[in-house]
GROMACS .gro file of C-alpha atoms in nm:
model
  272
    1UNK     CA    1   0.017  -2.791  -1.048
    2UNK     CA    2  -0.346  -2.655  -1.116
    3UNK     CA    3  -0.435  -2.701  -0.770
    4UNK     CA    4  -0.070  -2.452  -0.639
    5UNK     CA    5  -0.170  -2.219  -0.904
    6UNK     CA    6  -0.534  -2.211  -0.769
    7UNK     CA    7  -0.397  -2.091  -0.434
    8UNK     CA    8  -0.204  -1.816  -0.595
    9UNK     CA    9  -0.528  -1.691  -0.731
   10UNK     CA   10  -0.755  -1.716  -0.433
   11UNK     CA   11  -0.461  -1.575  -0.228
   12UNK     CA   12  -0.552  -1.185  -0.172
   13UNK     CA   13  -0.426  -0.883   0.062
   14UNK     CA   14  -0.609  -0.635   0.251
   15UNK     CA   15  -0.439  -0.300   0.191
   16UNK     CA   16  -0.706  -0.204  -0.094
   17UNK     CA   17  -0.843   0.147  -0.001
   18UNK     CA   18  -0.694   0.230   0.295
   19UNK     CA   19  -0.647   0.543   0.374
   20UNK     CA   20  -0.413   0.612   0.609
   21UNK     CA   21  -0.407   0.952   0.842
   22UNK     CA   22  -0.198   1.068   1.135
   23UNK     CA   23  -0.411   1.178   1.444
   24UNK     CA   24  -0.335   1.377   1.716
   25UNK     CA   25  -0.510   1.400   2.114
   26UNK     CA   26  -0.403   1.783   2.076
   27UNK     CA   27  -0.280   2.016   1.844
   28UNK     CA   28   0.056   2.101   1.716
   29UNK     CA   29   0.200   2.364   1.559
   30UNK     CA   30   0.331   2.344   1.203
   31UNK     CA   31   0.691   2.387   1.134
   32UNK     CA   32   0.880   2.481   0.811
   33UNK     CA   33   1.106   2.235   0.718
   34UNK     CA   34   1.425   2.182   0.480
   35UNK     CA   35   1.387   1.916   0.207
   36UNK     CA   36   1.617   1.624   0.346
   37UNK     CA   37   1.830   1.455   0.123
   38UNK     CA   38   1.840   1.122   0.361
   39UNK     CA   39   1.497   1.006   0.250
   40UNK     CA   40   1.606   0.946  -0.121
   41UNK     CA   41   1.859   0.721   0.030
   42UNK     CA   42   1.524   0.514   0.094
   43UNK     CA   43   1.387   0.473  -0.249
   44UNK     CA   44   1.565   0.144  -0.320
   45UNK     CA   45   1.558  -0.179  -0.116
   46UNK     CA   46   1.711  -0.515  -0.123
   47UNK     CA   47   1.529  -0.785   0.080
   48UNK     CA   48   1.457  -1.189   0.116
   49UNK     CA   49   1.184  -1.380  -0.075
   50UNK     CA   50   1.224  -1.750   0.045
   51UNK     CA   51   1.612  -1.829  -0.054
   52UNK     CA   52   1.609  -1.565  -0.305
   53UNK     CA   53   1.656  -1.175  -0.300
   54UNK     CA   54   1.489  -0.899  -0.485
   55UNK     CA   55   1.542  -0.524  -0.562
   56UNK     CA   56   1.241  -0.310  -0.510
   57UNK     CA   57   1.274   0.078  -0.635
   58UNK     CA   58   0.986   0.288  -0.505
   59UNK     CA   59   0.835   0.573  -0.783
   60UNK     CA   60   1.012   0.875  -0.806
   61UNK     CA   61   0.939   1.113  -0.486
   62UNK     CA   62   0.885   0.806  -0.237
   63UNK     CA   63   1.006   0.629  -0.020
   64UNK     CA   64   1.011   0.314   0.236
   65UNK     CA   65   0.918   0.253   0.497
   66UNK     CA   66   1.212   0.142   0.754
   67UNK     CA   67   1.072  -0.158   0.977
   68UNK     CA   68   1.345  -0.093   1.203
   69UNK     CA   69   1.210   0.270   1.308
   70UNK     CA   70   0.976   0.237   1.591
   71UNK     CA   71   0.690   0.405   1.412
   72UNK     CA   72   0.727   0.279   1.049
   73UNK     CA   73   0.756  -0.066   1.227
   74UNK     CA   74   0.493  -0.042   1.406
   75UNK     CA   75   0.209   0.091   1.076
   76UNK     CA   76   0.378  -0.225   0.920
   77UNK     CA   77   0.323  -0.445   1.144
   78UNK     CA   78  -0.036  -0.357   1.236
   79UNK     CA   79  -0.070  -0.340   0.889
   80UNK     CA   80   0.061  -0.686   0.799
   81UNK     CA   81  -0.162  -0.806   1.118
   82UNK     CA   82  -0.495  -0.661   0.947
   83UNK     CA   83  -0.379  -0.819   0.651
   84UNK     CA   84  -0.318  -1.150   0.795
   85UNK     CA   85  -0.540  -1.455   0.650
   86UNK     CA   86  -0.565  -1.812   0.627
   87UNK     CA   87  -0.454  -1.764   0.229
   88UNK     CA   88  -0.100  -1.679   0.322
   89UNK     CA   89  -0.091  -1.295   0.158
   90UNK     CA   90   0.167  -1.113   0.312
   91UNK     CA   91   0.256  -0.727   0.363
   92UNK     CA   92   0.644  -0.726   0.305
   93UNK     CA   93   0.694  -0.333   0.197
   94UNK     CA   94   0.537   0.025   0.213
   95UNK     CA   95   0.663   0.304   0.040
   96UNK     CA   96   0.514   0.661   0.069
   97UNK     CA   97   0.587   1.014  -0.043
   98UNK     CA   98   0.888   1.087   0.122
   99UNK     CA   99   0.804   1.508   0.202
  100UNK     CA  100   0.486   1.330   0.428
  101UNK     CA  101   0.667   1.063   0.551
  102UNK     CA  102   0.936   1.271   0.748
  103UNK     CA  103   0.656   1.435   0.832
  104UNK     CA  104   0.450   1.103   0.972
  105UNK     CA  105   0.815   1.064   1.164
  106UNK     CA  106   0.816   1.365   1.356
  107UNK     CA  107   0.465   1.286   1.474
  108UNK     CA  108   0.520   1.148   1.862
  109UNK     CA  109   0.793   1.379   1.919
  110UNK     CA  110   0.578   1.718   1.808
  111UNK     CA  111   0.248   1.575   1.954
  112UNK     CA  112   0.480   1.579   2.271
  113UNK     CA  113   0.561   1.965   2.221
  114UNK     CA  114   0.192   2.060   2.145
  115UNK     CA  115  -0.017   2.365   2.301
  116UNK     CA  116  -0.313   2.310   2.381
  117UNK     CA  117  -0.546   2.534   2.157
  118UNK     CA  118  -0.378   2.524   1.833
  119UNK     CA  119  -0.483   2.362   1.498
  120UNK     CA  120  -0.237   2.044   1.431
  121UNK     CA  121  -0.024   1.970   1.059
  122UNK     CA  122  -0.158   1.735   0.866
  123UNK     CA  123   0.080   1.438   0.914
  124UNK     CA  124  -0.119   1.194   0.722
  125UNK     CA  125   0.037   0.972   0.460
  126UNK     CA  126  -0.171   1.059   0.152
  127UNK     CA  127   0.005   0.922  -0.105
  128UNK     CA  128   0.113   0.593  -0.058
  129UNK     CA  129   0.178   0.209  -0.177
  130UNK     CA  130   0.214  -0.153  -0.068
  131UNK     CA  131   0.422  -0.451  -0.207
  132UNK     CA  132   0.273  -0.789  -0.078
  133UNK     CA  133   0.376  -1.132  -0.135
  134UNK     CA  134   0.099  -1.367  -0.190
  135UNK     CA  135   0.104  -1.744  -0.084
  136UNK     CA  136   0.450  -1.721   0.082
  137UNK     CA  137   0.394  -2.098   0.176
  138UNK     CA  138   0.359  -2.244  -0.151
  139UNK     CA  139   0.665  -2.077  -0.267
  140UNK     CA  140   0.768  -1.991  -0.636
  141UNK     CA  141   0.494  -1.983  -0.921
  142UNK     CA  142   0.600  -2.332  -1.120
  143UNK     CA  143   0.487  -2.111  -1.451
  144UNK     CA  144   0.607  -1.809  -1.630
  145UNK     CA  145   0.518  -1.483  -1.603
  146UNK     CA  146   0.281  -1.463  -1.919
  147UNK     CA  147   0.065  -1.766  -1.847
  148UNK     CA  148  -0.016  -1.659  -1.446
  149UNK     CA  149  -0.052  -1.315  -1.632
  150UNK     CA  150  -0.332  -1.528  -1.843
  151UNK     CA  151  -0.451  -1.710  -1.571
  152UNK     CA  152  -0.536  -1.388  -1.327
  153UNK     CA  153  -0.676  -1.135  -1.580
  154UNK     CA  154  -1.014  -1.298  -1.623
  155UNK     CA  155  -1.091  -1.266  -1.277
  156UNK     CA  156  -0.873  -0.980  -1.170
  157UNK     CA  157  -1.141  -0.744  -1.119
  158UNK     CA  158  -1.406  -0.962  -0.944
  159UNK     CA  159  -1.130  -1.072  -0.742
  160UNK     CA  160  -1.024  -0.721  -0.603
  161UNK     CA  161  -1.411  -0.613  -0.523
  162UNK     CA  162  -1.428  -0.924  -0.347
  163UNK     CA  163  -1.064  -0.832  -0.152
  164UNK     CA  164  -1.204  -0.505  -0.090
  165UNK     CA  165  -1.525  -0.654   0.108
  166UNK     CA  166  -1.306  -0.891   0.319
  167UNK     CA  167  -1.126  -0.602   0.429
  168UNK     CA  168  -1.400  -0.365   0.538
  169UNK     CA  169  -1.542  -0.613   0.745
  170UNK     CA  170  -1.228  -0.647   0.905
  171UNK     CA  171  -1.190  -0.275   0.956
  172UNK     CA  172  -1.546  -0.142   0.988
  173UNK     CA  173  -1.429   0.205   0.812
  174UNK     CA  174  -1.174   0.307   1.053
  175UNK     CA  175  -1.014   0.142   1.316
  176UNK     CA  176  -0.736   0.322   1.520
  177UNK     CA  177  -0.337   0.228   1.612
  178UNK     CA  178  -0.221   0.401   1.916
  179UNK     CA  179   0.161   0.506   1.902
  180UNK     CA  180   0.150   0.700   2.232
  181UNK     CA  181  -0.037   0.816   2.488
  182UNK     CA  182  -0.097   1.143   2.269
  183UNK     CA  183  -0.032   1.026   1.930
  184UNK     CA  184  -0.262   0.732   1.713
  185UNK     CA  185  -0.272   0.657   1.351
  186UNK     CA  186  -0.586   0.637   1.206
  187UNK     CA  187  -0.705   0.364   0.895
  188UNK     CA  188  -1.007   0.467   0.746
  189UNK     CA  189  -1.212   0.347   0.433
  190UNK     CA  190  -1.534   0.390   0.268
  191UNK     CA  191  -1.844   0.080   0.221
  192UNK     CA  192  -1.770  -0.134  -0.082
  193UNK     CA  193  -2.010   0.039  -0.285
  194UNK     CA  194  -1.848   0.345  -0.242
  195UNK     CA  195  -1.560   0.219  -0.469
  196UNK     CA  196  -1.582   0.239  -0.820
  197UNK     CA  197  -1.411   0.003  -0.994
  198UNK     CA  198  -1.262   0.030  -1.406
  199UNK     CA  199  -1.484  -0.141  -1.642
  200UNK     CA  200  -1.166  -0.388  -1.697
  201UNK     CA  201  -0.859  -0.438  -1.622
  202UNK     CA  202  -0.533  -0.331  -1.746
  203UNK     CA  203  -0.297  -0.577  -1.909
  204UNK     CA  204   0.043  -0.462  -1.993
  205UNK     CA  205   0.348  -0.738  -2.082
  206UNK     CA  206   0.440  -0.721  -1.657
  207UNK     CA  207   0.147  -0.691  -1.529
  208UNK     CA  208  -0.263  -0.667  -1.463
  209UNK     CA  209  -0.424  -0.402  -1.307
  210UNK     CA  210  -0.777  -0.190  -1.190
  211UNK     CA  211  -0.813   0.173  -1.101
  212UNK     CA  212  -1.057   0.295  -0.896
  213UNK     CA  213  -1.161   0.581  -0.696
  214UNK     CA  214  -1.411   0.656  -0.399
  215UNK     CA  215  -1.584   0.950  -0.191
  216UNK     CA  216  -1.662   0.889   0.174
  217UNK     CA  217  -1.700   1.026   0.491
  218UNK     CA  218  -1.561   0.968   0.789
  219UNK     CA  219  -1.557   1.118   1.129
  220UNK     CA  220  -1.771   1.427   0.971
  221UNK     CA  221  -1.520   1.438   0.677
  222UNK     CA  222  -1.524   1.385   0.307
  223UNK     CA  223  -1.268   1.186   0.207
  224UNK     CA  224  -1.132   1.128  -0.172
  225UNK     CA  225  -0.905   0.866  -0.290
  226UNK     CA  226  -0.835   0.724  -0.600
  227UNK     CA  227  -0.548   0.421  -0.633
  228UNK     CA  228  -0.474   0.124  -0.833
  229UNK     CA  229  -0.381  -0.214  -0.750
  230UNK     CA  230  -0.212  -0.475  -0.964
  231UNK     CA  231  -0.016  -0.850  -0.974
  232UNK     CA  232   0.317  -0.935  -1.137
  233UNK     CA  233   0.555  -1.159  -1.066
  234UNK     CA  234   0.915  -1.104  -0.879
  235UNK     CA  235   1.150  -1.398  -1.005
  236UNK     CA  236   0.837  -1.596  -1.012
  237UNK     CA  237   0.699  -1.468  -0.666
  238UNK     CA  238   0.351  -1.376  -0.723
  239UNK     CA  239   0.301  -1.038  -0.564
  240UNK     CA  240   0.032  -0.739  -0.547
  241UNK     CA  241   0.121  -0.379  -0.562
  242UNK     CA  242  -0.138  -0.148  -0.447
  243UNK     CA  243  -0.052   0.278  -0.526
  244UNK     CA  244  -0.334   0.521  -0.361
  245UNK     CA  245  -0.368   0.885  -0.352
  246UNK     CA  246  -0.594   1.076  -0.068
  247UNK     CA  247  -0.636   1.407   0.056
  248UNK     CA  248  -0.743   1.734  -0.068
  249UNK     CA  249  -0.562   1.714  -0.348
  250UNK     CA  250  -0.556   1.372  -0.455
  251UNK     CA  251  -0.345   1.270  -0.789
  252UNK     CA  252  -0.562   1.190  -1.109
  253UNK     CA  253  -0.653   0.812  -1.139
  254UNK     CA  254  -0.481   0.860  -1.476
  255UNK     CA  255  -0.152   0.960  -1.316
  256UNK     CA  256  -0.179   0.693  -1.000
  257UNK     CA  257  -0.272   0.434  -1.270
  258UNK     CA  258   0.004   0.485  -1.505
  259UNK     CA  259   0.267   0.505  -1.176
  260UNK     CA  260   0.185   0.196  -1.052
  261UNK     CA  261   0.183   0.039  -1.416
  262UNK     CA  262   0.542   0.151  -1.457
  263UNK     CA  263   0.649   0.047  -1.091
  264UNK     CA  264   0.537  -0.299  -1.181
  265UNK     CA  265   0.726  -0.291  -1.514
  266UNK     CA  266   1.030  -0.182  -1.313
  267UNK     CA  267   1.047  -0.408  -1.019
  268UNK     CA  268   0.948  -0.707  -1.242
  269UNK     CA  269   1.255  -0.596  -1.534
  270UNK     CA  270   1.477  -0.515  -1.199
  271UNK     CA  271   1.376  -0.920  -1.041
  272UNK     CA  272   1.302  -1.149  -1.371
   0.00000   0.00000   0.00000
């Protein structure tokens, strides 16, 4: 058993301080919008973990992503691809605010409408969080929640620098997914030591977590982003949950870590 449970810890994902942005070849012009009532249809899923199923309910305002819609499908997968290790972590859900991600949607089709000349929306996804499933191959934690809660905090936050230097040496900073001919996504993240980390983590009776926040730029551009990232347990699935806000108005790191604190709490009451 100690040598399972020793997987689970060095398992890891690669989704830590991403920031994810929307780019177009040529500009587009904005276009008001109605608030659609179809995307809160979105906030709650239902999907497989090995033989077993488990509700997921994304924080209030977002919304998942659909892996059946060519675009969604497509961030996941690349995602889930840049994520991909020899540790088994795996990317099963994104969920994002659900105002920018009808937005992200409409992407191809207005990048196909666009004159030349004119300044493009910003279509990025700003505010946004992953669900991923870590050690799929080994299966179901053979201990409760409390004692891999004990096992994990020690090393939570050593762990999580360490994740986030795997993954910008897989990235490089930014590293581009092309949709269409006119239309790309851009991932983009500051060095390492551009992220600061919380002193310690956060240990609540679901869950351990770390905040952090970084300033970096990119492509001539300053770029702020402040997120969270955290383990729990999903009828004894060992998962991370990763929350991030970006932009020019990101959320505090209060606010993002107290979201993703109570999404943990939720999903973990909502699977036990």
């Amino acid at each position: 058993m100690k040598h399972s449970m020793k997987k689970f810890l060095t398992a890891k994902t690669t989704v830590l301080g991403i920031v994810l942005a929307a780019a177009m070849v040529s500009g587009i012009s904005a276009q008001a919008r109605e608030p659609n009532p179809m995307w809160e249809m979105r906030r709650t899923v239902v999907m497989p973990f090995g033989q077993h199923r488990v509700t997921l309910e994304a924080p209030l305002g977002m919304c998942f992503l659909d892996e059946s819609q060519y675009l969604e499908g497509a961030m996941i997968k690349h995602m889930r691809k840049l994520g991909h290790s020899s540790d088994g972590g795996q990317l099963v859900a994104m969920f994002a605010d659900c105002d920018e991600l009808e937005k992200f949607t409409q992407g191809p089709r207005l990048a196909a409408q666009t004159m030349p000349g004119l300044e493009p929306p910003d279509t990025s996804l700003n505010y946004q969080g992953t669900i991923s499933w870590l050690a799929p191959k080994l299966g179901r934690a053979p201990i409760a929640l409390p004692e891999y809660l004990d096992m994990r905090e020690p090393t939570f936050r050593d762990d999580m620098k360490k994740s986030l230097g795997n993954q910008y040496k897989k990235l490089g900073g930014s590293q581009s997914m092309k949709v269409s001919d006119n239309y790309a996504t851009k991932l983009l993240m500051g060095a390492p030591d551009q992220y600061i980390f919380d002193d310690k983590a956060t240990r609540t009776d679901t869950g351990i977590s770390i905040g952090y926040s970084a300033e970096f730029e990119s492509e001539y551009q300053k770029h702020v982003q402040r997120g969270a990232v955290g383990t729990t347990m999903l009828r004894h699935f060992p998962v991370q949950v990763s929350l991030s806000s970006s932009g020019k108005k990101p959320k505090s790191l209060d606010k993002v870590h107290a979201t993703l604190d109570k999404f943990m709490m939720q999903i973990a009451g909502y699977n036990p």
